[in-house]
Amino acid sequence: MSVIAPTARNDATVNRWAVLWGSVAILLCTGAIYSFSVFAGPLGEAHGWDKPAVMMAFTINAAIGPVPMILGGYIVDRGGARLSILVGGVLFASGFMLAGVATTTTMLYLSYGLLAGLGQGLAYSGCLNNTLKLFPDRRGQAAGLITGGMGLASVVAAPVAQWIIREHSVRTAFVAMGAVYLVVVLVASTFVRKAPVGYVPPGWTPPSGAAAQVNVSWTGMIQTPAFYLIFLMMGVGAFSGLMIASNASPIGQSMFGLTAATAALFVSAYSASNALGRVVWGAVSDRLGYLNALMVIYGVVALSLLVLVAVDSVIGFAVGIVGLGLCFGGVMGVFPALVMKNFGPRFQGINYGIMFTAYSLAAFFAPRIAASMADAHDGDFTVAFFIAIALAAVGLFLTLVFVRYSARRAPSQAPTASAQPR
């Protein structure tokens, strides 16, 4: 296991809140990648492309996610946070604008799929992992705000894109919004400063035992049971949220009798809940403890899914998807801080990039399993809900195992001096 115990450094020249809000502004732009459903229909109509061909651009975008996350983490861990963010932001904005002028699906795949996907991952990794290193006292809150900006992006971008498309064209929407994103990224990145190694915020005293914290490189991380437990916990935690994110509208229409327009409103409510959950659960986890927060999250996920199964009304649908949205946001807000706590801040970039492949696997399987279950049961997602409930129970069990593992491992083997789980 490769470890480093850096000397604590108090650097008052770094305005960590400016870095945080600059990073949030950048992710409010790159998070617009998840509003692609607004563009998909108009793109197909404008060019005569069928829906599967258009959606392949989003599939490519999601599939390459782990690559820029790990690459960006490597750059961040070597002090290149601003480089990762700038390159990522420019690639994202360029890919977004080029998607508007694409005349073939190949051009669309290269622009929106490849360029924008690489850019989004690089910027996300740079913003998240660099900022977390500046908040050893508020890791959950910082992670929640950063990922919350990502989640809120589609809530803002979707109605703006709809208006531009309606008043002008889908091409204008891509080009105009991409140009705005480029300007915001260039301006906001000027507020970003790399986090000093072993940074300690002015006026904050590390808790007893924190000086013994070590930093585990990725080669050491993958040799620990903690890595595999967290990996599985993250994968099953993201499953239900991704299942609903990709199928909220069909679920509302086929199981609860909603019109397409009403179902779209609930999709927005789910996105807003997702963004809010990242902020709220991130802050709560700092006080409740990361593992305690995750146990509550898994429990609420199971209850929310049971509401969708048992309450056959619009109110049941609303309660279910809001609960799932808040918890999906919680998963995205808590796990970055949990990874840093267990493996240290020095190699957080590449460590979390590797851990994030659990999310990518969930993103591949969850929508497909839900859609196939619905197709096999005439649009009824009940079987998919029960699968997700079972996985939430697995997540709760794994978290309890992790609590026992954290409490029993010897101090010399633990990434931190304290054996108390958070």
XYZ file of C-alpha atoms in Angstrom:
422
model
C 0.000 0.000 0.000
C 1.416 3.366 -0.990
C 0.853 6.011 1.666
C 1.884 9.584 2.333
C 1.215 11.577 5.485
C 1.457 15.222 4.388
C 2.281 18.089 6.691
C -0.762 20.234 7.454
C -0.648 23.559 5.692
C -2.631 26.669 6.544
C -2.692 28.874 3.432
C -4.748 32.023 3.978
C -4.083 33.178 0.397
C -6.535 30.579 -0.942
C -10.138 31.773 -0.790
C -11.786 28.386 -0.647
C -15.316 29.801 -0.927
C -14.396 31.594 -4.154
C -13.032 28.296 -5.471
C -16.239 26.547 -4.413
C -18.655 28.995 -6.035
C -16.534 29.277 -9.172
C -16.643 25.498 -9.457
C -20.408 25.420 -8.889
C -20.861 27.970 -11.713
C -18.822 25.795 -14.073
C -20.817 22.657 -13.246
C -24.070 24.571 -13.754
C -22.896 24.730 -17.356
C -21.460 21.265 -17.922
C -24.385 19.618 -16.131
C -26.571 20.683 -19.053
C -25.391 17.464 -20.673
C -28.294 15.780 -18.864
C -30.920 17.923 -20.578
C -30.328 16.092 -23.875
C -33.892 14.742 -23.973
C -35.061 18.300 -24.731
C -32.856 18.403 -27.824
C -33.325 14.819 -29.020
C -36.775 15.144 -30.625
C -36.101 18.434 -32.444
C -32.734 17.100 -33.649
C -34.368 14.053 -35.159
C -37.070 16.136 -36.833
C -34.586 18.660 -38.218
C -32.340 16.035 -39.816
C -34.641 13.069 -40.361
C -32.801 10.891 -37.827
C -34.680 8.237 -35.874
C -34.747 8.327 -32.070
C -32.260 5.471 -31.413
C -29.721 7.117 -33.717
C -30.047 10.437 -31.905
C -29.937 8.898 -28.420
C -26.707 7.108 -29.297
C -24.968 10.469 -28.827
C -26.026 10.503 -25.179
C -25.056 6.841 -24.770
C -21.545 7.578 -26.059
C -21.350 10.592 -23.763
C -22.219 8.479 -20.709
C -20.076 5.501 -21.709
C -16.816 7.448 -21.820
C -17.487 9.069 -18.420
C -14.936 7.068 -16.371
C -12.088 7.960 -18.767
C -12.075 11.756 -18.211
C -12.938 11.265 -14.527
C -9.768 9.222 -13.970
C -7.644 11.387 -16.282
C -8.931 14.561 -14.663
C -8.256 13.093 -11.229
C -4.671 12.318 -12.253
C -4.210 15.939 -13.353
C -5.839 17.347 -10.202
C -3.692 15.224 -7.903
C -0.636 16.784 -9.529
C -1.780 20.347 -8.970
C -3.446 20.887 -12.343
C -7.022 21.526 -11.236
C -7.415 24.702 -13.284
C -5.935 22.984 -16.356
C -8.390 20.100 -16.045
C -11.299 22.504 -15.603
C -10.287 24.837 -18.443
C -9.590 22.070 -20.950
C -12.757 20.269 -19.902
C -14.912 23.390 -20.050
C -13.638 24.392 -23.482
C -14.107 20.864 -24.840
C -17.631 20.724 -23.430
C -18.688 24.113 -24.826
C -17.095 23.328 -28.199
C -18.813 19.948 -28.396
C -22.127 21.554 -27.469
C -21.834 24.216 -30.182
C -20.608 21.746 -32.807
C -23.593 19.494 -32.095
C -25.785 22.336 -33.338
C -24.082 22.459 -36.730
C -23.764 18.673 -37.109
C -25.273 17.444 -40.382
C -24.600 13.730 -39.880
C -24.966 11.399 -36.929
C -21.211 10.812 -37.041
C -20.618 14.518 -36.452
C -23.164 14.441 -33.629
C -21.439 11.483 -31.983
C -18.017 13.147 -32.215
C -19.266 16.503 -30.933
C -21.909 15.795 -28.285
C -20.826 12.247 -27.548
C -17.032 12.444 -27.540
C -15.974 16.094 -27.110
C -18.723 17.159 -24.721
C -18.444 13.889 -22.784
C -14.697 14.189 -22.313
C -15.046 17.854 -21.396
C -17.810 17.288 -18.878
C -15.834 14.563 -17.098
C -12.613 16.583 -16.956
C -14.383 19.665 -15.608
C -16.394 17.671 -13.068
C -13.338 15.852 -11.775
C -11.349 19.079 -11.517
C -14.083 21.018 -9.734
C -15.132 18.273 -7.312
C -11.827 16.785 -6.254
C -9.887 20.038 -5.966
C -12.629 21.756 -3.957
C -13.041 18.838 -1.528
C -9.379 19.154 -0.571
C -10.100 22.701 0.631
C -12.917 21.593 2.961
C -11.561 18.963 5.368
C -13.996 20.369 7.937
C -17.060 20.302 5.637
C -16.462 17.600 3.083
C -20.082 16.521 2.829
C -21.358 20.069 2.469
C -18.774 20.936 -0.178
C -19.474 17.750 -2.141
C -23.201 18.409 -1.882
C -22.910 21.968 -3.212
C -20.593 20.940 -6.051
C -22.698 17.988 -7.188
C -25.846 20.011 -6.510
C -24.726 22.500 -9.129
C -24.408 19.593 -11.532
C -27.890 18.358 -10.683
C -29.484 21.790 -10.892
C -28.080 22.414 -14.361
C -30.768 20.490 -16.228
C -33.513 22.218 -14.230
C -32.265 25.543 -15.589
C -31.100 24.437 -19.019
C -34.180 22.459 -20.063
C -36.727 25.329 -20.083
C -34.190 27.710 -21.641
C -33.471 25.213 -24.401
C -37.186 24.590 -24.967
C -37.812 28.321 -25.378
C -34.931 28.839 -27.837
C -35.938 25.787 -29.857
C -39.554 26.944 -30.008
C -38.700 30.532 -30.950
C -35.720 29.820 -33.198
C -34.291 26.328 -33.835
C -32.460 23.455 -32.216
C -29.292 24.591 -33.993
C -29.577 28.047 -32.427
C -30.161 26.506 -28.996
C -26.990 24.426 -29.169
C -24.801 27.230 -30.508
C -26.130 30.013 -28.264
C -26.097 27.969 -25.071
C -22.657 26.551 -25.872
C -21.285 30.068 -26.360
C -22.694 31.175 -22.991
C -21.195 28.098 -21.324
C -17.786 28.930 -22.805
C -17.859 32.464 -21.394
C -18.981 31.293 -17.944
C -16.261 28.630 -17.813
C -13.535 31.089 -18.805
C -14.645 33.651 -16.210
C -15.397 31.210 -13.350
C -12.114 29.333 -13.806
C -10.222 32.489 -12.822
C -11.511 31.933 -9.266
C -10.087 28.414 -9.099
C -6.877 27.829 -7.167
C -5.224 24.482 -6.602
C -5.633 23.096 -3.105
C -2.335 23.052 -1.168
C -1.230 19.622 -0.025
C -2.383 19.023 3.552
C -4.507 22.191 3.517
C -6.024 23.265 6.854
C -8.591 26.114 6.764
C -7.713 29.204 8.815
C -9.309 29.035 12.254
C -10.030 25.292 12.079
C -8.328 22.763 14.336
C -8.275 19.190 13.053
C -10.013 16.758 15.397
C -7.942 14.547 17.643
C -6.152 11.875 15.645
C -6.526 13.632 12.283
C -2.764 14.198 12.045
C -2.316 10.442 11.676
C -4.393 10.358 8.496
C -2.603 8.784 5.574
C -3.192 9.079 1.853
C -3.619 5.859 -0.071
C -2.820 5.762 -3.783
C -5.106 3.936 -6.179
C -2.845 0.885 -6.223
C -3.159 0.637 -2.458
C -6.847 1.479 -2.476
C -7.852 -1.432 -4.703
C -6.096 -3.830 -2.333
C -8.371 -2.916 0.583
C -11.757 -4.427 1.483
C -12.999 -0.850 1.975
C -12.665 -0.166 -1.754
C -14.869 -3.070 -2.787
C -17.459 -2.354 -0.127
C -17.727 1.316 -1.112
C -17.754 0.380 -4.808
C -20.707 -1.969 -4.335
C -22.497 0.470 -2.012
C -22.219 3.226 -4.605
C -23.402 1.007 -7.453
C -26.543 -0.226 -5.691
C -27.155 3.254 -4.265
C -27.211 4.807 -7.728
C -29.352 2.057 -9.292
C -32.821 3.234 -8.258
C -32.078 6.890 -8.989
C -30.837 6.127 -12.483
C -33.787 3.810 -13.120
C -36.236 6.602 -12.286
C -34.219 9.308 -14.042
C -34.418 7.444 -17.332
C -38.038 6.267 -16.992
C -39.900 8.841 -14.880
C -42.163 10.001 -17.680
C -43.098 6.477 -18.928
C -43.755 5.382 -15.330
C -46.064 8.333 -14.743
C -47.973 7.755 -17.954
C -48.258 3.959 -17.960
C -48.800 3.307 -14.241
C -50.410 6.500 -12.931
C -52.379 7.693 -15.969
C -50.591 11.032 -16.368
C -50.563 12.977 -19.598
C -47.217 13.566 -21.285
C -47.270 17.226 -20.219
C -48.010 16.406 -16.582
C -45.392 13.656 -16.553
C -42.847 16.198 -17.829
C -43.578 18.387 -14.794
C -42.840 15.468 -12.523
C -39.567 14.863 -14.378
C -38.596 18.440 -13.504
C -39.655 17.833 -9.896
C -37.427 14.763 -9.816
C -34.469 16.758 -11.171
C -35.032 19.516 -8.609
C -35.255 16.949 -5.798
C -32.049 15.357 -7.038
C -30.225 18.706 -6.898
C -31.649 19.564 -3.470
C -30.794 16.138 -2.100
C -27.122 16.573 -2.963
C -26.911 19.770 -0.950
C -29.036 18.636 1.992
C -27.580 15.155 2.431
C -24.047 16.441 1.919
C -24.442 18.876 4.818
C -26.359 16.400 7.008
C -23.729 13.687 6.516
C -21.051 15.926 8.058
C -23.061 15.876 11.282
C -24.787 12.509 11.149
C -21.793 10.606 9.778
C -21.411 9.375 6.190
C -22.326 5.755 6.900
C -25.246 6.695 9.124
C -26.529 8.995 6.378
C -26.233 6.203 3.814
C -28.223 3.814 5.997
C -31.036 6.353 6.182
C -30.813 6.946 2.424
C -31.135 3.233 1.599
C -34.113 2.988 3.935
C -35.886 5.966 2.345
C -35.190 4.547 -1.134
C -36.926 1.283 -0.204
C -39.887 3.111 1.345
C -40.244 5.430 -1.672
C -40.290 2.459 -4.030
C -42.906 0.735 -1.859
C -45.061 3.865 -2.122
C -44.858 3.658 -5.922
C -45.983 0.030 -5.736
C -48.712 0.396 -3.106
C -50.227 3.862 -3.625
C -52.007 3.999 -6.981
C -52.512 7.760 -7.216
C -50.804 10.929 -8.376
C -49.940 11.694 -4.755
C -48.221 8.325 -4.469
C -46.250 9.011 -7.626
C -45.232 12.454 -6.351
C -44.122 11.167 -2.936
C -42.228 8.265 -4.509
C -40.225 10.168 -7.086
C -39.452 13.101 -4.770
C -38.153 10.663 -2.136
C -36.078 8.834 -4.740
C -34.791 12.098 -6.198
C -33.648 13.356 -2.797
C -31.898 10.049 -2.070
C -30.263 9.804 -5.495
C -28.874 13.262 -4.859
C -27.731 12.079 -1.438
C -25.775 9.217 -2.977
C -23.965 11.627 -5.292
C -23.275 14.050 -2.436
C -22.069 11.595 0.229
C -19.786 9.199 -1.646
C -17.070 11.713 -2.690
C -16.628 12.651 0.979
C -16.710 9.001 2.076
C -13.946 8.102 -0.394
C -11.785 10.988 0.800
C -12.300 10.082 4.449
C -11.208 6.496 3.892
C -8.329 7.036 1.467
C -7.197 10.595 2.179
C -7.223 13.816 0.116
C -3.852 13.522 -1.653
C -4.996 11.012 -4.305
C -8.714 11.822 -4.188
C -8.863 12.719 -7.865
C -7.846 9.408 -9.352
C -9.282 7.394 -6.436
C -12.761 8.826 -6.891
C -12.453 8.543 -10.663
C -11.909 4.808 -10.286
C -14.686 4.523 -7.708
C -17.019 6.386 -10.074
C -16.994 3.423 -12.471
C -19.557 1.909 -10.071
C -21.940 4.697 -11.070
C -21.216 4.084 -14.749
C -22.043 0.394 -14.399
C -25.308 1.290 -12.678
C -26.034 3.789 -15.457
C -25.588 1.011 -18.014
C -27.762 -1.609 -16.314
C -30.497 0.289 -14.436
C -32.347 1.899 -17.390
C -32.126 -1.293 -19.435
C -33.413 -3.557 -16.673
C -36.304 -1.201 -15.922
C -37.256 -0.851 -19.594
C -37.065 -4.602 -20.244
C -39.206 -5.372 -17.172
C -41.796 -2.828 -18.316
C -41.838 -4.221 -21.858
C -42.382 -7.722 -20.505
C -45.324 -6.577 -18.341
C -47.216 -4.201 -20.628
C -45.680 -1.008 -19.273
C -45.838 -2.069 -15.607
C -42.595 -1.250 -13.743
C -43.559 -3.096 -10.539
C -41.020 -5.902 -11.019
C -38.290 -3.328 -11.620
C -39.329 -1.551 -8.412
C -38.992 -4.763 -6.419
C -35.544 -5.383 -7.909
C -34.532 -1.881 -6.803
C -35.976 -2.494 -3.318
C -33.887 -5.667 -3.037
C -30.778 -3.739 -4.085
C -31.519 -1.027 -1.507
C -31.630 -3.778 1.125
C -28.284 -5.039 -0.177
C -26.905 -1.511 0.113
C -28.094 -1.271 3.721
C -26.512 -4.645 4.527
C -23.202 -3.644 2.912
C -23.190 -0.404 4.896
C -23.681 -2.328 8.139
C -20.811 -4.617 7.124
C -18.674 -1.551 6.433
C -19.519 -0.121 9.869
C -18.309 -3.332 11.525
C -15.234 -3.439 9.306
C -14.361 0.168 10.162
C -14.794 -0.450 13.884
C -12.728 -3.638 13.979
C -9.719 -2.838 11.793
C -6.527 -1.992 13.629
C -5.401 1.673 13.703
C -2.237 0.780 11.798
C -4.322 -0.645 8.964
C -6.906 2.124 8.836
C -6.622 5.072 6.460
C -7.353 7.355 9.434
C -6.359 7.125 13.050
C -9.954 7.006 14.226
C -11.736 3.686 13.805
C -15.124 5.315 14.287
C -17.160 5.144 11.035
C -18.612 8.308 9.588
